Coordinates of C-alpha atoms in Angstrom, one line a residue:
M1 CA 0.0 0.0 0.1
K2 CA 2.9 2.3 0.9
S3 CA 4.5 1.7 -2.6
F4 CA 1.1 2.3 -4.2
F5 CA 0.9 5.8 -2.6
K6 CA 4.4 6.5 -3.6
N7 CA 3.7 5.7 -7.2
V8 CA 0.4 7.8 -7.2
L9 CA 2.4 10.8 -5.6
A10 CA 5.2 10.3 -8.1
N11 CA 2.7 10.5 -11.0
I12 CA 1.0 13.5 -9.6
V13 CA 4.3 15.3 -9.3
A14 CA 5.3 14.3 -12.9
I15 CA 2.1 15.6 -14.2
V16 CA 2.6 18.9 -12.3
I17 CA 6.3 19.2 -13.7
L18 CA 5.1 18.4 -17.1
C19 CA 2.3 21.0 -17.1
A20 CA 4.8 23.7 -15.6
V21 CA 7.4 22.8 -18.5
F22 CA 4.6 23.0 -21.2
F23 CA 3.4 26.4 -19.6
F24 CA 6.9 27.7 -19.7
F25 CA 7.5 26.8 -23.3
F26 CA 4.2 28.1 -24.2
I27 CA 5.1 31.6 -22.8
I28 CA 8.5 31.4 -24.5
M29 CA 6.8 30.7 -27.8
L30 CA 4.4 33.7 -27.3
V31 CA 7.5 36.0 -26.5
F32 CA 9.3 34.9 -29.7
S33 CA 6.1 35.1 -31.7
A34 CA 5.6 38.8 -30.3
M35 CA 9.2 39.7 -31.2
G36 CA 8.9 38.2 -34.6
N37 CA 5.7 40.3 -35.3
D38 CA 7.8 43.5 -34.2
K39 CA 10.4 43.1 -36.9
S40 CA 10.5 46.0 -39.2
V41 CA 9.2 45.4 -42.7
V42 CA 11.2 46.6 -45.8
V43 CA 9.4 47.3 -48.9
K44 CA 11.3 46.1 -52.0
K45 CA 11.3 47.8 -55.3
D46 CA 8.8 46.7 -57.9
S47 CA 6.4 45.4 -55.1
V48 CA 2.8 44.7 -55.5
L49 CA 0.3 45.6 -52.8
T50 CA -1.8 42.5 -52.3
I51 CA -5.2 42.1 -50.9
N52 CA -5.8 38.4 -50.4
L53 CA -7.6 35.8 -48.2
K54 CA -5.4 36.7 -45.2
T55 CA -6.5 40.3 -45.2
N56 CA -9.1 40.7 -42.4
I57 CA -10.7 44.1 -42.6
I58 CA -12.2 45.3 -39.2
D59 CA -13.8 48.4 -38.1
S60 CA -12.7 48.5 -34.5
P61 CA -9.7 47.3 -32.4
T62 CA -12.3 45.5 -30.3
E63 CA -13.0 43.1 -33.3
E64 CA -9.7 41.6 -33.3
Q65 CA -10.1 38.0 -32.1
G66 CA -6.7 37.1 -30.8
S67 CA -6.8 34.1 -28.5
L68 CA -5.3 30.8 -27.5
F69 CA -6.7 29.4 -30.8
N70 CA -5.0 31.6 -33.3
I71 CA -1.6 32.7 -31.8
N72 CA -0.1 33.4 -35.2
D73 CA -2.8 35.6 -36.6
Q74 CA -2.0 38.8 -34.7
N75 CA -1.1 40.9 -37.7
K76 CA -3.8 39.8 -40.1
S77 CA -6.4 42.1 -39.1
V78 CA -6.2 45.6 -40.4
L79 CA -8.4 48.7 -39.4
I80 CA -10.3 50.1 -42.4
Y81 CA -8.9 53.5 -41.7
D82 CA -5.3 52.2 -41.8
A83 CA -6.3 50.1 -45.0
I84 CA -7.5 53.3 -46.8
E85 CA -4.5 55.3 -45.7
A86 CA -2.0 52.5 -47.0
I87 CA -3.7 52.5 -50.3
N88 CA -3.6 56.2 -50.6
K89 CA 0.2 56.1 -49.6
A90 CA 0.8 53.4 -52.1
K91 CA -0.4 55.7 -54.8
T92 CA 2.6 57.9 -54.6
D93 CA 5.1 55.2 -53.3
D94 CA 7.7 54.5 -56.2
K95 CA 8.4 51.0 -54.7
I96 CA 4.6 50.0 -55.2
K97 CA 4.0 49.4 -58.8
G98 CA 0.4 48.1 -58.5
I99 CA -2.3 46.3 -56.5
S100 CA -3.3 42.7 -56.8
I101 CA -6.7 41.6 -55.5
E102 CA -6.5 37.8 -54.7
A103 CA -9.6 37.3 -52.5
D104 CA -12.2 34.6 -53.2
D105 CA -14.0 35.6 -50.1
L106 CA -13.7 38.8 -48.1
N107 CA -14.1 39.2 -44.4
A108 CA -15.4 42.8 -44.4
G109 CA -18.6 44.7 -44.1
I110 CA -20.7 46.6 -46.9
T111 CA -19.3 50.0 -46.2
Q112 CA -15.7 48.6 -45.6
I113 CA -15.7 47.1 -49.1
D114 CA -17.1 50.3 -50.5
D115 CA -14.3 52.3 -48.9
L116 CA -11.5 50.0 -50.1
R117 CA -13.2 50.0 -53.6
N118 CA -13.3 53.7 -53.7
A119 CA -9.6 54.0 -52.6
I120 CA -8.5 51.6 -55.2
A121 CA -10.4 53.5 -57.9
D122 CA -8.6 56.6 -56.8
F123 CA -5.3 54.7 -56.8
K124 CA -5.9 53.8 -60.5
K125 CA -5.5 57.5 -61.3
S126 CA -1.9 57.2 -60.7
G127 CA -1.4 55.1 -63.8
K128 CA -0.3 52.1 -61.7
F129 CA -2.1 48.8 -62.6
V130 CA -4.8 47.0 -60.6
Y131 CA -5.4 43.3 -61.4
A132 CA -7.6 40.7 -59.6
Y133 CA -7.8 37.0 -59.7
G134 CA -10.4 34.5 -58.4
N135 CA -11.2 30.9 -57.9
G136 CA -14.6 30.5 -56.2
V137 CA -15.5 34.0 -55.8
S138 CA -18.0 35.3 -53.5
Q139 CA -20.3 38.2 -54.3
A140 CA -18.5 40.6 -51.8
A141 CA -15.1 39.7 -53.1
Y142 CA -16.3 40.2 -56.8
Y143 CA -17.7 43.7 -55.9
L144 CA -14.1 44.7 -54.6
G145 CA -12.4 42.9 -57.4
S146 CA -14.4 44.3 -60.4
V147 CA -12.9 47.7 -59.9
A148 CA -9.6 46.3 -61.4
D149 CA -8.2 46.9 -64.8
Q150 CA -8.3 43.3 -65.6
Y151 CA -10.2 40.4 -63.9
Y152 CA -8.8 36.9 -64.3
L153 CA -10.7 33.7 -63.4
N154 CA -9.5 30.2 -62.9
P155 CA -10.7 27.9 -65.8
S156 CA -12.6 25.8 -63.3
G157 CA -13.8 28.8 -61.1
M158 CA -17.0 30.7 -60.6
I159 CA -18.3 34.1 -59.6
E160 CA -21.3 34.0 -57.2
L161 CA -23.1 37.0 -58.6
K162 CA -26.6 36.7 -57.6
G163 CA -28.1 40.0 -56.2
L164 CA -29.3 40.5 -52.6
A165 CA -32.0 38.6 -50.6
T166 CA -33.1 38.3 -47.0
E167 CA -34.7 35.4 -45.3
V168 CA -36.6 36.1 -41.9
T169 CA -37.3 33.1 -39.5
F170 CA -40.5 33.2 -37.6
L171 CA -41.0 31.6 -34.2
K172 CA -44.7 32.2 -33.3
D173 CA -45.9 28.7 -34.1
F174 CA -42.9 27.1 -32.5
A175 CA -43.7 29.1 -29.3
D176 CA -47.4 28.3 -29.5
K177 CA -46.7 24.6 -30.0
Y178 CA -44.4 24.3 -27.0
G179 CA -46.4 26.6 -24.8
I180 CA -44.1 29.4 -24.6
G181 CA -45.8 32.8 -24.1
I182 CA -44.2 36.0 -25.3
E183 CA -45.4 39.4 -24.2
V184 CA -44.3 42.2 -26.8
I185 CA -44.5 45.8 -26.2
R186 CA -43.0 48.0 -29.1
H187 CA -43.4 51.4 -30.6
G188 CA -43.1 51.7 -34.3
K189 CA -44.8 49.6 -37.0
F190 CA -41.4 49.1 -38.7
K191 CA -39.9 47.9 -35.5
S192 CA -39.6 44.4 -36.9
A193 CA -37.2 42.8 -34.3
V194 CA -40.4 41.5 -32.5
E195 CA -42.2 40.2 -35.6
P196 CA -40.7 36.6 -35.4
F197 CA -42.7 36.2 -32.1
L198 CA -46.0 37.8 -33.4
R199 CA -46.4 36.6 -37.0
N200 CA -45.7 33.7 -39.4
D201 CA -44.9 36.0 -42.4
I202 CA -43.3 39.4 -43.1
S203 CA -45.6 42.3 -42.3
P204 CA -46.3 44.7 -45.3
E205 CA -44.4 47.4 -43.4
N206 CA -41.4 45.2 -42.9
K207 CA -41.5 44.0 -46.5
E208 CA -41.6 47.6 -47.6
Q209 CA -38.6 48.7 -45.6
L210 CA -36.6 45.5 -46.5
S211 CA -37.3 45.9 -50.2
T212 CA -36.4 49.6 -50.2
L213 CA -33.3 48.9 -48.2
L214 CA -32.1 45.9 -50.3
N215 CA -32.8 47.8 -53.5
D216 CA -31.0 50.9 -52.5
I217 CA -27.8 48.8 -51.6
W218 CA -28.0 46.8 -54.7
K219 CA -28.5 49.8 -56.9
N220 CA -25.5 51.3 -55.6
T221 CA -23.3 48.1 -55.8
S222 CA -24.5 46.7 -59.0
S223 CA -24.2 50.0 -61.0
K224 CA -20.5 50.2 -59.8
M225 CA -19.8 46.7 -61.0
A226 CA -21.7 47.3 -64.3
V227 CA -19.7 50.5 -65.0
S228 CA -16.3 49.0 -64.0
R229 CA -16.9 45.8 -66.3
K230 CA -18.3 48.1 -69.1
I231 CA -21.5 46.1 -69.1
D232 CA -24.9 47.6 -70.1
T233 CA -27.2 48.0 -67.1
A234 CA -29.9 45.8 -68.7
Q235 CA -27.4 43.1 -69.7
F236 CA -25.9 43.1 -66.3
R237 CA -29.3 42.5 -64.7
T238 CA -29.7 39.5 -67.1
V239 CA -26.3 38.2 -66.2
V240 CA -27.1 38.4 -62.6
D241 CA -30.6 37.0 -62.8
S242 CA -29.3 34.1 -65.0
L243 CA -26.4 33.3 -62.6
Y244 CA -23.9 33.3 -65.5
G245 CA -21.0 33.9 -63.2
M246 CA -21.4 30.3 -62.0
I247 CA -20.1 28.9 -65.2
P248 CA -16.7 30.2 -66.1
E249 CA -17.2 30.2 -69.9
L250 CA -20.3 32.2 -69.5
G251 CA -18.5 34.5 -67.1
L252 CA -15.9 35.3 -69.6
K253 CA -18.5 35.5 -72.5
Y254 CA -20.5 38.1 -70.6
K255 CA -17.5 40.2 -69.5
L256 CA -17.4 39.2 -65.9
A257 CA -13.8 38.1 -66.4
D258 CA -11.2 39.0 -69.0
K259 CA -9.5 35.7 -69.2
L260 CA -9.5 32.2 -67.8
I261 CA -5.9 31.3 -66.5
Q262 CA -4.3 29.4 -63.7
K263 CA -2.8 31.3 -60.7
T264 CA 0.7 30.5 -61.7
E265 CA 0.0 32.2 -65.2
Y266 CA -1.5 35.1 -63.4
D267 CA 1.7 35.7 -61.4
E268 CA 3.8 35.4 -64.5
L269 CA 1.5 37.9 -66.2
I270 CA 2.3 40.5 -63.3
K271 CA 6.0 39.7 -63.6
S272 CA 5.7 40.4 -67.3
K273 CA 3.9 43.7 -66.5
L274 CA 6.9 44.6 -64.3
N275 CA 9.3 43.7 -66.8
L276 CA 10.8 41.1 -64.4
K277 CA 13.0 38.3 -65.8
E278 CA 11.9 34.6 -65.3
K279 CA 14.5 34.2 -62.4
D280 CA 13.4 37.2 -60.6
K281 CA 11.0 36.8 -57.6
L282 CA 7.6 38.5 -57.7
N283 CA 7.4 40.8 -54.6
K284 CA 4.0 40.8 -53.1
I285 CA 3.3 42.8 -49.8
S286 CA 0.1 42.5 -47.8
L287 CA -1.9 45.3 -46.5
G288 CA -0.8 44.5 -43.0
K289 CA 2.9 44.4 -43.8
Y290 CA 2.8 47.5 -45.8
I291 CA 1.1 49.4 -42.9
A292 CA 3.8 48.0 -40.6
S293 CA 6.6 49.2 -43.0
Y294 CA 5.8 53.0 -42.3
S295 CA 3.7 53.1 -39.2
E296 CA 5.4 54.9 -36.2
D297 CA 4.7 55.3 -32.5
E298 CA 2.2 58.0 -31.8
K299 CA 3.8 61.4 -32.0
S300 CA 3.5 64.1 -29.5
G301 CA 1.6 67.3 -30.3
D302 CA -2.1 67.8 -31.2
K303 CA -4.2 64.7 -31.9
V304 CA -7.6 63.8 -33.5
A305 CA -8.8 60.8 -31.5
V306 CA -10.9 58.2 -33.2
L307 CA -13.1 56.5 -30.7
Y308 CA -14.4 53.1 -32.2
A309 CA -17.7 51.7 -31.0
S310 CA -18.4 48.3 -32.7
G311 CA -21.0 45.7 -31.8
S312 CA -24.2 45.6 -29.6
I313 CA -24.8 48.1 -26.8
N314 CA -24.9 46.7 -23.2
G315 CA -24.4 47.8 -19.5
G316 CA -21.3 46.8 -17.6
D317 CA -17.6 46.8 -18.3
N318 CA -16.1 44.7 -21.0
Y319 CA -13.5 45.1 -23.9
N320 CA -15.6 43.5 -26.6
D321 CA -18.8 45.2 -28.1
I322 CA -20.0 48.5 -26.6
H323 CA -20.3 48.3 -22.8
A324 CA -21.5 51.6 -21.1
E325 CA -19.1 51.5 -18.1
T326 CA -16.1 51.0 -20.5
Y327 CA -17.1 53.7 -22.9
I328 CA -17.8 56.2 -20.2
K329 CA -14.1 55.7 -19.1
Y330 CA -13.0 56.3 -22.7
I331 CA -15.1 59.4 -23.1
K332 CA -13.9 61.0 -20.0
E333 CA -10.3 60.2 -20.8
L334 CA -10.6 61.9 -24.2
Q335 CA -12.5 64.9 -22.4
E336 CA -9.5 65.4 -20.0
N337 CA -6.8 64.8 -22.4
D338 CA -5.5 68.3 -23.5
K339 CA -3.6 66.9 -26.5
V340 CA -6.8 65.6 -28.0
K341 CA -8.2 68.5 -29.8
A342 CA -11.2 66.9 -31.7
V343 CA -12.8 63.4 -31.5
V344 CA -14.2 61.3 -34.3
F345 CA -16.9 58.7 -32.8
R346 CA -16.9 55.8 -35.3
I347 CA -20.1 53.8 -34.8
N348 CA -20.8 50.4 -36.2
S349 CA -23.7 49.1 -34.1
P350 CA -27.2 47.7 -34.6
G351 CA -28.1 49.0 -30.9
G352 CA -29.0 47.2 -27.8
S353 CA -29.7 48.3 -24.2
A354 CA -31.8 51.7 -24.1
N355 CA -30.3 52.4 -20.7
A356 CA -26.8 51.8 -21.7
S357 CA -27.3 54.0 -24.8
D358 CA -28.6 56.8 -22.8
E359 CA -25.5 56.6 -20.4
I360 CA -23.1 56.9 -23.4
L361 CA -25.2 59.7 -25.0
F362 CA -24.9 61.9 -21.9
E363 CA -21.2 61.4 -21.5
L364 CA -20.8 62.3 -25.3
Q365 CA -22.8 65.4 -24.7
Q366 CA -20.3 66.6 -22.0
L367 CA -17.4 65.8 -24.3
K368 CA -19.0 68.0 -27.0
K369 CA -19.0 71.0 -24.7
K370 CA -15.2 70.9 -24.7
K371 CA -14.0 69.9 -28.1
P372 CA -15.6 69.1 -31.6
L373 CA -17.2 65.7 -31.8
I374 CA -17.7 64.2 -35.3
V375 CA -19.7 61.0 -35.9
S376 CA -18.9 58.5 -38.7
F377 CA -21.2 55.6 -39.4
G378 CA -19.9 52.0 -40.5
D379 CA -22.2 49.3 -41.6
Y380 CA -24.8 50.0 -38.9
A381 CA -25.9 52.9 -37.0
A382 CA -29.4 51.9 -36.1
S383 CA -31.7 52.0 -32.9
G384 CA -29.3 52.6 -30.0
G385 CA -26.4 52.8 -32.6
Y386 CA -28.1 55.9 -34.0
Y387 CA -29.3 57.2 -30.6
I388 CA -25.6 57.5 -29.4
A389 CA -24.8 59.7 -32.3
M390 CA -27.2 62.5 -31.2
A391 CA -24.3 64.5 -29.5
A392 CA -22.5 65.1 -32.8
D393 CA -21.5 68.4 -34.3
K394 CA -21.8 66.6 -37.7
I395 CA -22.7 63.1 -38.9
Y396 CA -21.1 61.2 -41.8
S397 CA -22.7 58.1 -43.2
E398 CA -21.6 55.7 -45.9
P399 CA -24.2 55.3 -48.8
N400 CA -24.9 51.6 -47.7
T401 CA -25.0 52.2 -43.9
L402 CA -28.1 50.8 -42.3
T403 CA -29.2 53.9 -40.6
G404 CA -32.1 55.1 -38.2
S405 CA -34.4 52.4 -36.8
I406 CA -35.7 55.0 -34.3
G407 CA -38.0 52.8 -32.3
V408 CA -38.2 51.0 -29.0
F409 CA -39.3 47.5 -27.9
G410 CA -39.5 45.1 -25.1
V411 CA -39.9 41.3 -25.3
I412 CA -41.0 39.4 -22.2
P413 CA -41.1 35.5 -22.5
Y414 CA -43.0 33.1 -20.0
F415 CA -43.7 29.4 -19.8
K416 CA -47.1 28.9 -18.2
D417 CA -48.7 26.6 -20.8
I418 CA -45.6 24.3 -21.2
A419 CA -45.2 24.2 -17.4
N420 CA -48.9 23.4 -16.8
K421 CA -48.8 20.7 -19.5
N422 CA -46.1 19.0 -17.5
G423 CA -47.6 19.2 -14.1
V424 CA -45.7 22.4 -13.0
R425 CA -47.8 25.2 -11.3
S426 CA -47.0 28.0 -9.1
D427 CA -48.7 30.1 -6.3
I428 CA -47.7 33.7 -5.0
V429 CA -47.3 35.1 -1.7
S430 CA -46.3 38.9 -1.8
T431 CA -46.3 41.9 0.4
N432 CA -47.5 44.5 -2.2
A433 CA -49.9 44.8 -5.1
N434 CA -47.1 44.4 -7.8
S435 CA -44.4 42.6 -5.9
Q436 CA -44.8 39.9 -8.6
Y437 CA -45.7 41.8 -11.7
Y438 CA -43.6 39.3 -13.8
S439 CA -43.0 35.7 -13.3
S440 CA -41.4 33.2 -15.7
L441 CA -44.4 30.9 -15.2
N442 CA -47.3 33.3 -15.1
G443 CA -46.1 36.0 -17.4
V444 CA -46.9 39.7 -16.9
T445 CA -49.8 41.1 -15.0
P446 CA -52.2 43.7 -16.9
Y447 CA -50.7 46.4 -14.7
G448 CA -47.2 45.3 -15.5
V449 CA -48.0 45.3 -19.2
S450 CA -49.4 49.0 -19.0
L451 CA -46.3 50.0 -17.0
I452 CA -43.8 48.5 -19.4
T453 CA -45.9 50.1 -22.2
R454 CA -45.4 53.5 -20.6
S455 CA -41.7 52.9 -20.2
V456 CA -41.6 51.9 -24.0
E457 CA -43.5 55.1 -25.0
G458 CA -41.4 57.2 -22.8
T459 CA -38.2 55.9 -24.2
Y460 CA -39.4 56.4 -27.6
K461 CA -40.4 60.1 -26.9
R462 CA -37.0 60.5 -25.3
F463 CA -35.1 59.1 -28.4
V464 CA -37.2 61.4 -30.8
H465 CA -36.4 64.3 -28.5
F466 CA -32.6 64.0 -28.8
V467 CA -33.0 63.4 -32.6
T468 CA -35.0 66.6 -33.0
Q469 CA -32.5 68.5 -31.2
N470 CA -29.5 67.2 -33.2
R471 CA -31.2 67.2 -36.6
K472 CA -33.1 70.5 -36.0
K473 CA -36.5 69.0 -37.0
T474 CA -39.9 68.8 -35.2
F475 CA -41.2 65.8 -33.4
D476 CA -43.6 64.9 -36.1
Q477 CA -40.9 65.2 -38.8
I478 CA -38.7 62.6 -37.0
D479 CA -41.8 60.5 -36.1
N480 CA -42.7 60.2 -39.8
V481 CA -39.3 58.8 -40.7
G482 CA -38.9 56.9 -37.3
G483 CA -41.3 54.3 -36.3
G484 CA -38.4 51.9 -36.2
R485 CA -37.7 52.1 -39.9
V486 CA -34.2 51.4 -41.3
W487 CA -32.9 53.5 -44.0
S488 CA -29.9 53.2 -46.3
G489 CA -27.2 56.0 -45.7
T490 CA -28.2 57.6 -49.2
R491 CA -31.8 57.9 -48.1
A492 CA -30.9 59.0 -44.5
K493 CA -29.1 62.0 -46.2
Q494 CA -32.0 62.8 -48.3
I495 CA -34.5 62.9 -45.2
G496 CA -32.0 64.7 -42.9
L497 CA -30.9 61.8 -40.6
V498 CA -27.3 62.5 -41.4
D499 CA -25.4 65.5 -42.8
E500 CA -22.9 64.1 -45.3
L501 CA -22.1 60.9 -47.1
G502 CA -18.5 60.1 -46.6
T503 CA -15.9 57.8 -45.2
L504 CA -14.1 57.7 -41.8
N505 CA -11.2 59.4 -43.3
D506 CA -13.5 62.3 -44.4
A507 CA -14.7 62.5 -40.9
V508 CA -11.2 62.7 -39.5
K509 CA -10.3 65.5 -42.0
F510 CA -13.3 67.6 -41.0
A511 CA -12.7 67.1 -37.3
A512 CA -9.1 68.5 -37.7
Q513 CA -10.5 71.4 -39.8
K514 CA -13.1 72.1 -37.3
A515 CA -10.6 72.1 -34.5
G516 CA -8.2 74.4 -36.5
L517 CA -5.3 71.8 -36.9
K518 CA -2.9 72.0 -39.7
S519 CA -0.8 69.1 -38.5
Y520 CA -1.9 66.5 -36.3
A521 CA -1.5 62.8 -35.3
I522 CA -4.3 60.2 -35.0
S523 CA -4.9 58.3 -31.7
S524 CA -7.2 55.3 -31.7
Y525 CA -9.5 54.4 -28.8
P526 CA -9.8 51.7 -27.4
K527 CA -6.1 50.9 -27.5
K528 CA -5.3 47.7 -29.4
M529 CA -4.5 44.9 -27.0
T530 CA -1.0 43.4 -27.1
P531 CA -0.9 39.6 -28.0
F532 CA -0.3 38.8 -24.2
E533 CA -3.4 40.8 -23.2
Q534 CA -5.7 39.1 -25.8
I535 CA -4.3 35.6 -24.8
F536 CA -4.9 36.0 -21.1
K537 CA -8.2 37.9 -21.6
D538 CA -9.4 34.4 -22.9
L539 CA -8.3 32.5 -19.8
N540 CA -11.9 32.4 -18.6
E541 CA -14.0 29.2 -18.8
D542 CA -16.9 30.7 -20.5
D543 CA -14.7 32.5 -23.1
I544 CA -12.7 29.6 -24.0
S545 CA -16.0 27.6 -24.5
A546 CA -17.3 30.3 -26.7
K547 CA -14.1 30.4 -28.7
V548 CA -14.3 26.6 -29.3
I549 CA -17.8 26.7 -30.3
K550 CA -17.2 29.8 -32.5
N551 CA -14.3 28.1 -34.2
K552 CA -16.4 24.9 -34.8
I553 CA -19.6 26.3 -36.2
G554 CA -18.3 29.7 -37.6
K555 CA -18.8 33.3 -36.7
A556 CA -22.2 33.8 -38.5
N557 CA -23.7 30.6 -37.0
Y558 CA -22.4 31.5 -33.5
E559 CA -24.2 34.9 -33.7
I560 CA -27.4 33.2 -34.6
M561 CA -27.0 30.9 -31.8
Q562 CA -26.4 33.6 -29.4
Q563 CA -29.4 35.4 -30.3
I564 CA -31.6 32.3 -29.6
I565 CA -30.0 31.4 -26.2
E566 CA -28.6 34.4 -24.9
E567 CA -30.8 35.2 -21.8
R568 CA -30.4 39.0 -22.0
K569 CA -31.9 39.1 -25.4
L570 CA -35.3 38.1 -23.8
Q571 CA -35.3 40.1 -20.6
S572 CA -37.8 42.7 -19.9
E573 CA -35.3 45.5 -20.4
V574 CA -36.3 48.0 -23.0
K575 CA -34.5 47.7 -26.2
M576 CA -33.2 50.0 -28.9
E577 CA -31.9 47.3 -31.4
M578 CA -32.2 46.5 -35.1
P579 CA -33.6 43.1 -35.9
Y580 CA -31.2 41.8 -38.5
Q581 CA -27.9 42.2 -40.5
I582 CA -27.3 42.6 -44.0
K583 CA -24.2 41.5 -45.8
I584 CA -23.1 41.1 -49.4
N585 CA -22.2 37.4 -49.5

């Protein structure tokens, strides 16, 4: 028995030592990885700036997903602002001879692709070439690639050019079948976030707004593709309707591609364009590495700060998404920083908590009293995302930004029927008339419904009030374009919900102008986490589980799963949130 315990103890000690050694080498690996990433990048002559599958365009530093599961991916994410600046710099860089777009798929939002495309179109004015190559090309990737002088496709490749569509999932019958009761209170006939719980089909109002929105976005994107490819508008519609891009020979026939060649032949073609010899190496440099070649530490002196706000709006304190306590700290820091002469607030959010949105708006109003505050919209500035923009001196939107959704709702689930069917019942003892105005088994009392309705209506009036102040319009004027309706950025400009159509770069330039700055540096908030910070941020059981699931099922499916199972989505808190996302896939 004594020898048995000795063996067990020896095994335990061996396991502990092994784990310690493993952890030590893991830390060493991280250190060397970080050191490797910090190596300076030298741009060689006759280089080609390359946008490829490894280019991950993000709107905010908080979107970067460094973790235990992708240690080597630290420099693959590029902020859209930095990407545009890089393309603008490459235009006059003698070492950069052209751009090669080699992305079959593109991890970027609608407005980000728009900005990249516009920057590349401007780059072409330098006389330098822009070529593109694809295999199995997504619609988003083709939208970007079609700006090229020449588009080359693999002989067995395809271009998934199909137009835009949206599919809405309804849960009413499911809830009825399984005895799940859902109490819904909303203001705005276009506030369709709650429709899946109320109907089995799309309401006429929602169908109208979705149709208008999709057609606005498709008109903007399809016209650019048709012009770039020199295809008549009517013929381009036929090409899309018939899915001709799916067949490489038809894609070539109808001018979606210029030639069917293999990737090796494409590289040789670029070498020929650069007058390189057969033995010479083709120097390609990614956006991320090109940015690293010239980026410097923040300079002293006057600054324009860009405060990025990306994701859903929530209470609490967290780095990811937009959490009220976190952003209040950022805003106060910017307010007190004398070197920051102006702030650009970059919003890319479908909204969320009404209370958290209100907290953030208040702090931004205090900031505005001290220095210029310019707002720039990304893919989304809807509901709470639009609400927090109401402190701005000026609002810039992209043409395809999903804008507005001025509306409020509350969703309260309860499980009385399913509980009763399975022999579960409850009884209540209370001290006051409304101590139990809500119960997960019995739902909301009539008085509770009336009270929450008052809360929703009051929040909507407060929402519209701030919009009327910022947009200098009457309550009725805003109410007419509100009601929860989502608009494209183009229409938002027409109806006065935004001031200008422009990029983040345009907003930064205007902020500097308004602050009277001739020279300035850009300072980004929140600060990008170091590799170590990102790794150890994930040393939490729930976060690690989430990362594993997300890697297994993909980001898009994970977001859908979150909407279904995340408890806070179905709490009785009043919400300012947009019901859907639109992507060019």
